[in-house]
Short mmCIF file of C-alpha atoms in Angstrom, two decimals:
data_model
loop_
_atom_site.label_atom_id
_atom_site.label_comp_id
_atom_site.label_asym_id
_atom_site.label_seq_id
_atom_site.Cartn_x
_atom_site.Cartn_y
_atom_site.Cartn_z
CA UNK X 1 -29.49 8.93 17.84
CA UNK X 2 -28.60 5.33 16.20
CA UNK X 3 -31.02 6.05 13.19
CA UNK X 4 -29.38 9.57 12.81
CA UNK X 5 -26.00 8.06 12.47
CA UNK X 6 -27.29 5.76 10.14
CA UNK X 7 -28.80 7.98 7.74
CA UNK X 8 -25.49 10.46 7.96
CA UNK X 9 -24.05 7.57 6.71
CA UNK X 10 -25.76 6.82 4.31
CA UNK X 11 -25.60 9.98 2.91
CA UNK X 12 -22.06 10.18 3.18
CA UNK X 13 -21.79 6.94 1.21
CA UNK X 14 -24.58 8.20 -1.71
CA UNK X 15 -22.58 11.75 -1.93
CA UNK X 16 -19.32 9.62 -2.45
CA UNK X 17 -20.92 7.28 -5.35
CA UNK X 18 -21.96 10.62 -7.19
CA UNK X 19 -18.12 11.99 -6.86
CA UNK X 20 -16.99 8.69 -8.26
CA UNK X 21 -19.69 8.94 -11.26
CA UNK X 22 -18.60 12.86 -11.46
CA UNK X 23 -15.21 12.54 -11.30
CA UNK X 24 -15.11 9.25 -13.67
CA UNK X 25 -16.81 10.65 -16.79
CA UNK X 26 -14.62 13.26 -16.58
CA UNK X 27 -11.52 11.30 -17.20
CA UNK X 28 -13.51 8.88 -19.44
CA UNK X 29 -14.65 11.29 -21.96
CA UNK X 30 -11.20 12.49 -22.73
CA UNK X 31 -9.76 10.81 -25.61
CA UNK X 32 -7.30 8.10 -25.35
CA UNK X 33 -6.92 4.86 -26.66
CA UNK X 34 -10.25 2.45 -25.53
CA UNK X 35 -12.20 5.86 -26.74
CA UNK X 36 -10.46 5.88 -29.92
CA UNK X 37 -10.91 2.19 -30.47
CA UNK X 38 -14.77 2.60 -29.47
CA UNK X 39 -15.00 5.31 -32.19
CA UNK X 40 -13.22 3.54 -35.09
CA UNK X 41 -15.81 0.49 -34.24
CA UNK X 42 -18.80 2.68 -34.74
CA UNK X 43 -17.30 4.41 -37.41
CA UNK X 44 -16.71 0.85 -39.05
CA UNK X 45 -19.52 -1.44 -37.63
CA UNK X 46 -22.25 1.30 -36.43
CA UNK X 47 -23.83 1.34 -32.97
CA UNK X 48 -25.86 -2.09 -32.98
CA UNK X 49 -22.20 -4.15 -33.79
CA UNK X 50 -20.01 -2.26 -31.48
CA UNK X 51 -22.41 -2.69 -28.20
CA UNK X 52 -20.56 -5.49 -26.96
CA UNK X 53 -17.49 -3.60 -26.82
CA UNK X 54 -18.92 -1.12 -23.92
CA UNK X 55 -18.83 -5.03 -22.02
CA UNK X 56 -15.64 -5.53 -22.75
CA UNK X 57 -14.84 -1.77 -21.76
CA UNK X 58 -16.38 -2.31 -18.12
CA UNK X 59 -14.24 -5.39 -17.78
CA UNK X 60 -10.86 -4.25 -18.73
CA UNK X 61 -11.19 -1.35 -16.41
CA UNK X 62 -12.65 -3.77 -13.54
CA UNK X 63 -9.19 -5.75 -13.88
CA UNK X 64 -7.34 -2.97 -13.61
CA UNK X 65 -8.82 -0.79 -10.97
CA UNK X 66 -9.21 -4.07 -8.98
CA UNK X 67 -5.09 -4.63 -9.58
CA UNK X 68 -4.42 -1.23 -8.65
CA UNK X 69 -6.73 -0.72 -5.95
CA UNK X 70 -5.83 -3.85 -3.26
CA UNK X 71 -2.00 -3.36 -4.64
CA UNK X 72 -2.10 0.24 -3.42
CA UNK X 73 -4.33 -1.08 -0.26
CA UNK X 74 -1.30 -3.65 0.50
CA UNK X 75 1.71 -1.33 -0.19
CA UNK X 76 0.19 1.66 1.59
CA UNK X 77 0.73 -0.08 5.39
CA UNK X 78 4.59 -0.55 4.50
CA UNK X 79 4.81 2.58 2.70
CA UNK X 80 2.62 5.12 2.89
CA UNK X 81 4.12 7.90 1.06
CA UNK X 82 3.70 6.17 -1.87
CA UNK X 83 -0.28 7.11 -1.84
CA UNK X 84 0.61 10.96 -1.95
CA UNK X 85 3.02 9.93 -4.96
CA UNK X 86 0.62 8.40 -7.09
CA UNK X 87 -1.79 10.77 -6.38
CA UNK X 88 0.72 13.56 -7.72
CA UNK X 89 1.66 11.32 -10.50
CA UNK X 90 -1.76 11.33 -11.19
CA UNK X 91 -2.71 15.01 -11.17
CA UNK X 92 0.57 15.42 -13.74
CA UNK X 93 -0.82 13.04 -15.97
CA UNK X 94 -4.52 14.48 -15.86
CA UNK X 95 -2.79 18.11 -16.16
CA UNK X 96 -1.11 16.37 -19.31
CA UNK X 97 -4.50 15.07 -20.25
CA UNK X 98 -5.70 18.20 -20.08
CA UNK X 99 -3.33 19.99 -22.47
CA UNK X 100 -3.39 17.28 -25.21
CA UNK X 101 -7.34 17.85 -25.11
CA UNK X 102 -6.67 21.38 -25.60
CA UNK X 103 -4.03 21.08 -28.12
CA UNK X 104 -6.01 18.50 -30.54
CA UNK X 105 -9.41 20.67 -30.12
CA UNK X 106 -9.38 22.10 -33.30
CA UNK X 107 -8.04 18.90 -35.26
CA UNK X 108 -11.11 16.47 -34.35
CA UNK X 109 -10.58 13.04 -33.23
CA UNK X 110 -9.07 10.41 -35.64
CA UNK X 111 -10.20 6.97 -35.95
CA UNK X 112 -7.64 4.35 -35.93
CA UNK X 113 -6.35 1.64 -38.18
CA UNK X 114 -8.68 -1.25 -38.76
CA UNK X 115 -8.25 -4.42 -36.70
CA UNK X 116 -9.18 -7.85 -36.95
CA UNK X 117 -10.01 -8.87 -33.17
CA UNK X 118 -11.72 -5.63 -31.89
CA UNK X 119 -12.50 -7.17 -28.42
CA UNK X 120 -9.20 -8.58 -27.67
CA UNK X 121 -7.42 -5.30 -28.69
CA UNK X 122 -9.86 -3.34 -26.54
CA UNK X 123 -9.51 -5.02 -23.99
CA UNK X 124 -5.99 -4.91 -23.83
CA UNK X 125 -5.57 -1.09 -24.60
CA UNK X 126 -8.17 -0.96 -21.54
CA UNK X 127 -6.22 -3.15 -19.08
CA UNK X 128 -2.96 -0.93 -20.24
CA UNK X 129 -4.52 2.54 -20.07
CA UNK X 130 -3.07 4.41 -17.26
CA UNK X 131 -6.58 6.21 -16.57
CA UNK X 132 -6.94 2.82 -14.30
CA UNK X 133 -4.65 3.62 -12.19
CA UNK X 134 -6.43 7.02 -11.88
CA UNK X 135 -9.61 5.90 -10.70
CA UNK X 136 -8.04 3.25 -8.27
CA UNK X 137 -5.64 5.57 -6.44
CA UNK X 138 -7.94 9.06 -6.90
CA UNK X 139 -11.33 8.13 -7.82
CA UNK X 140 -12.44 5.10 -6.08
CA UNK X 141 -12.02 6.22 -2.15
CA UNK X 142 -9.85 3.84 -0.15
CA UNK X 143 -12.47 2.37 1.80
CA UNK X 144 -13.86 0.86 -1.48
CA UNK X 145 -10.90 -1.68 -1.52
CA UNK X 146 -11.75 -2.88 2.13
CA UNK X 147 -14.70 -5.34 1.15
CA UNK X 148 -16.29 -6.77 -1.62
CA UNK X 149 -19.53 -5.03 -0.55
CA UNK X 150 -17.84 -1.82 -0.50
CA UNK X 151 -16.76 -2.12 -3.58
CA UNK X 152 -19.36 -3.20 -5.62
CA UNK X 153 -20.96 -0.26 -5.33
CA UNK X 154 -18.19 2.17 -5.93
CA UNK X 155 -18.00 -0.08 -9.36
CA UNK X 156 -21.85 0.18 -9.83
CA UNK X 157 -21.46 3.98 -10.15
CA UNK X 158 -18.25 3.94 -12.13
CA UNK X 159 -19.92 1.99 -14.84
CA UNK X 160 -22.75 4.09 -14.25
CA UNK X 161 -20.18 7.08 -15.96
CA UNK X 162 -18.51 4.73 -18.31
CA UNK X 163 -21.71 3.22 -20.19
CA UNK X 164 -23.23 6.30 -21.87
CA UNK X 165 -19.58 7.73 -22.58
CA UNK X 166 -18.87 4.44 -24.38
CA UNK X 167 -21.71 4.56 -26.16
CA UNK X 168 -21.49 8.20 -26.97
CA UNK X 169 -17.89 7.75 -28.82
CA UNK X 170 -19.65 4.67 -30.57
CA UNK X 171 -22.25 6.99 -31.18
CA UNK X 172 -19.88 9.62 -32.52
CA UNK X 173 -18.06 7.80 -34.96
CA UNK X 174 -21.22 6.38 -37.04
CA UNK X 175 -22.22 9.83 -37.07
CA UNK X 176 -19.16 11.00 -38.75
CA UNK X 177 -19.46 8.30 -41.41
CA UNK X 178 -23.02 9.79 -41.26
CA UNK X 179 -21.95 12.96 -41.88
CA UNK X 180 -24.25 14.37 -38.94
CA UNK X 181 -22.28 16.03 -36.99
CA UNK X 182 -20.55 19.92 -37.09
CA UNK X 183 -17.64 21.39 -36.47
CA UNK X 184 -18.19 23.86 -34.15
CA UNK X 185 -19.48 21.83 -30.93
CA UNK X 186 -16.58 19.38 -30.81
CA UNK X 187 -14.08 22.01 -30.08
CA UNK X 188 -16.23 23.99 -28.02
CA UNK X 189 -16.68 20.44 -25.70
CA UNK X 190 -13.21 19.49 -25.85
CA UNK X 191 -12.07 23.00 -24.59
CA UNK X 192 -14.23 23.04 -21.59
CA UNK X 193 -13.29 19.30 -21.03
CA UNK X 194 -9.37 20.26 -21.07
CA UNK X 195 -10.38 23.36 -18.50
CA UNK X 196 -12.02 21.08 -16.18
CA UNK X 197 -9.57 18.54 -16.03
CA UNK X 198 -6.87 21.42 -15.50
CA UNK X 199 -8.85 22.55 -12.61
CA UNK X 200 -9.17 18.91 -11.39
CA UNK X 201 -5.73 18.50 -11.62
CA UNK X 202 -5.03 21.71 -9.89
CA UNK X 203 -7.02 20.37 -6.93
CA UNK X 204 -5.74 17.48 -6.66
CA UNK X 205 -2.28 18.74 -6.44
CA UNK X 206 -3.20 21.23 -3.86
CA UNK X 207 -4.64 18.41 -1.61
CA UNK X 208 -1.25 16.44 -1.70
CA UNK X 209 0.91 19.44 -1.27
CA UNK X 210 -1.49 20.27 1.94
CA UNK X 211 -1.17 16.51 3.39
CA UNK X 212 2.33 16.45 2.90
#
């Protein structure tokens, strides 16, 4: 019986990590300040020289998620309604992302202005990115912030989603410069992402309303 309970617990943890990687990828792939800088870096410097920026983005999101995550845990004891409010705000933000992605699906991604200190700019942009709040309050389960041992597996699953998507944006910038990309797959991919995000926002809103 003890072995069966332990096996079920391991399966629940594994499913939770799969969900973190899946939902994180849906948020991370949406165009934003961090992705725009990665795109511009790939366009300007190429893939190899832009690889360290992936680690910078990881660092920025780690600081952001830790700040939001442990802050919310402390506040939720005195203000239990705060979690529902933040989840609802995140749902609205995700809906706005979906709408923005759909509207810009026919225009394509634009690279940003050139920066002299790319790592510093990317770190600040990632640290202030509202996506960090979504990851801490919605994507990462509350149990992840109970201890460092619970947090590290969730963070690893998040990194597993972040790394290839960051490389994708860098490669996209390099591909635009080399004129390797067509004009059909981009809009279709953006619209598909917008639809999935809209469904995720609706599901999150429903769970909040049902819980209240």
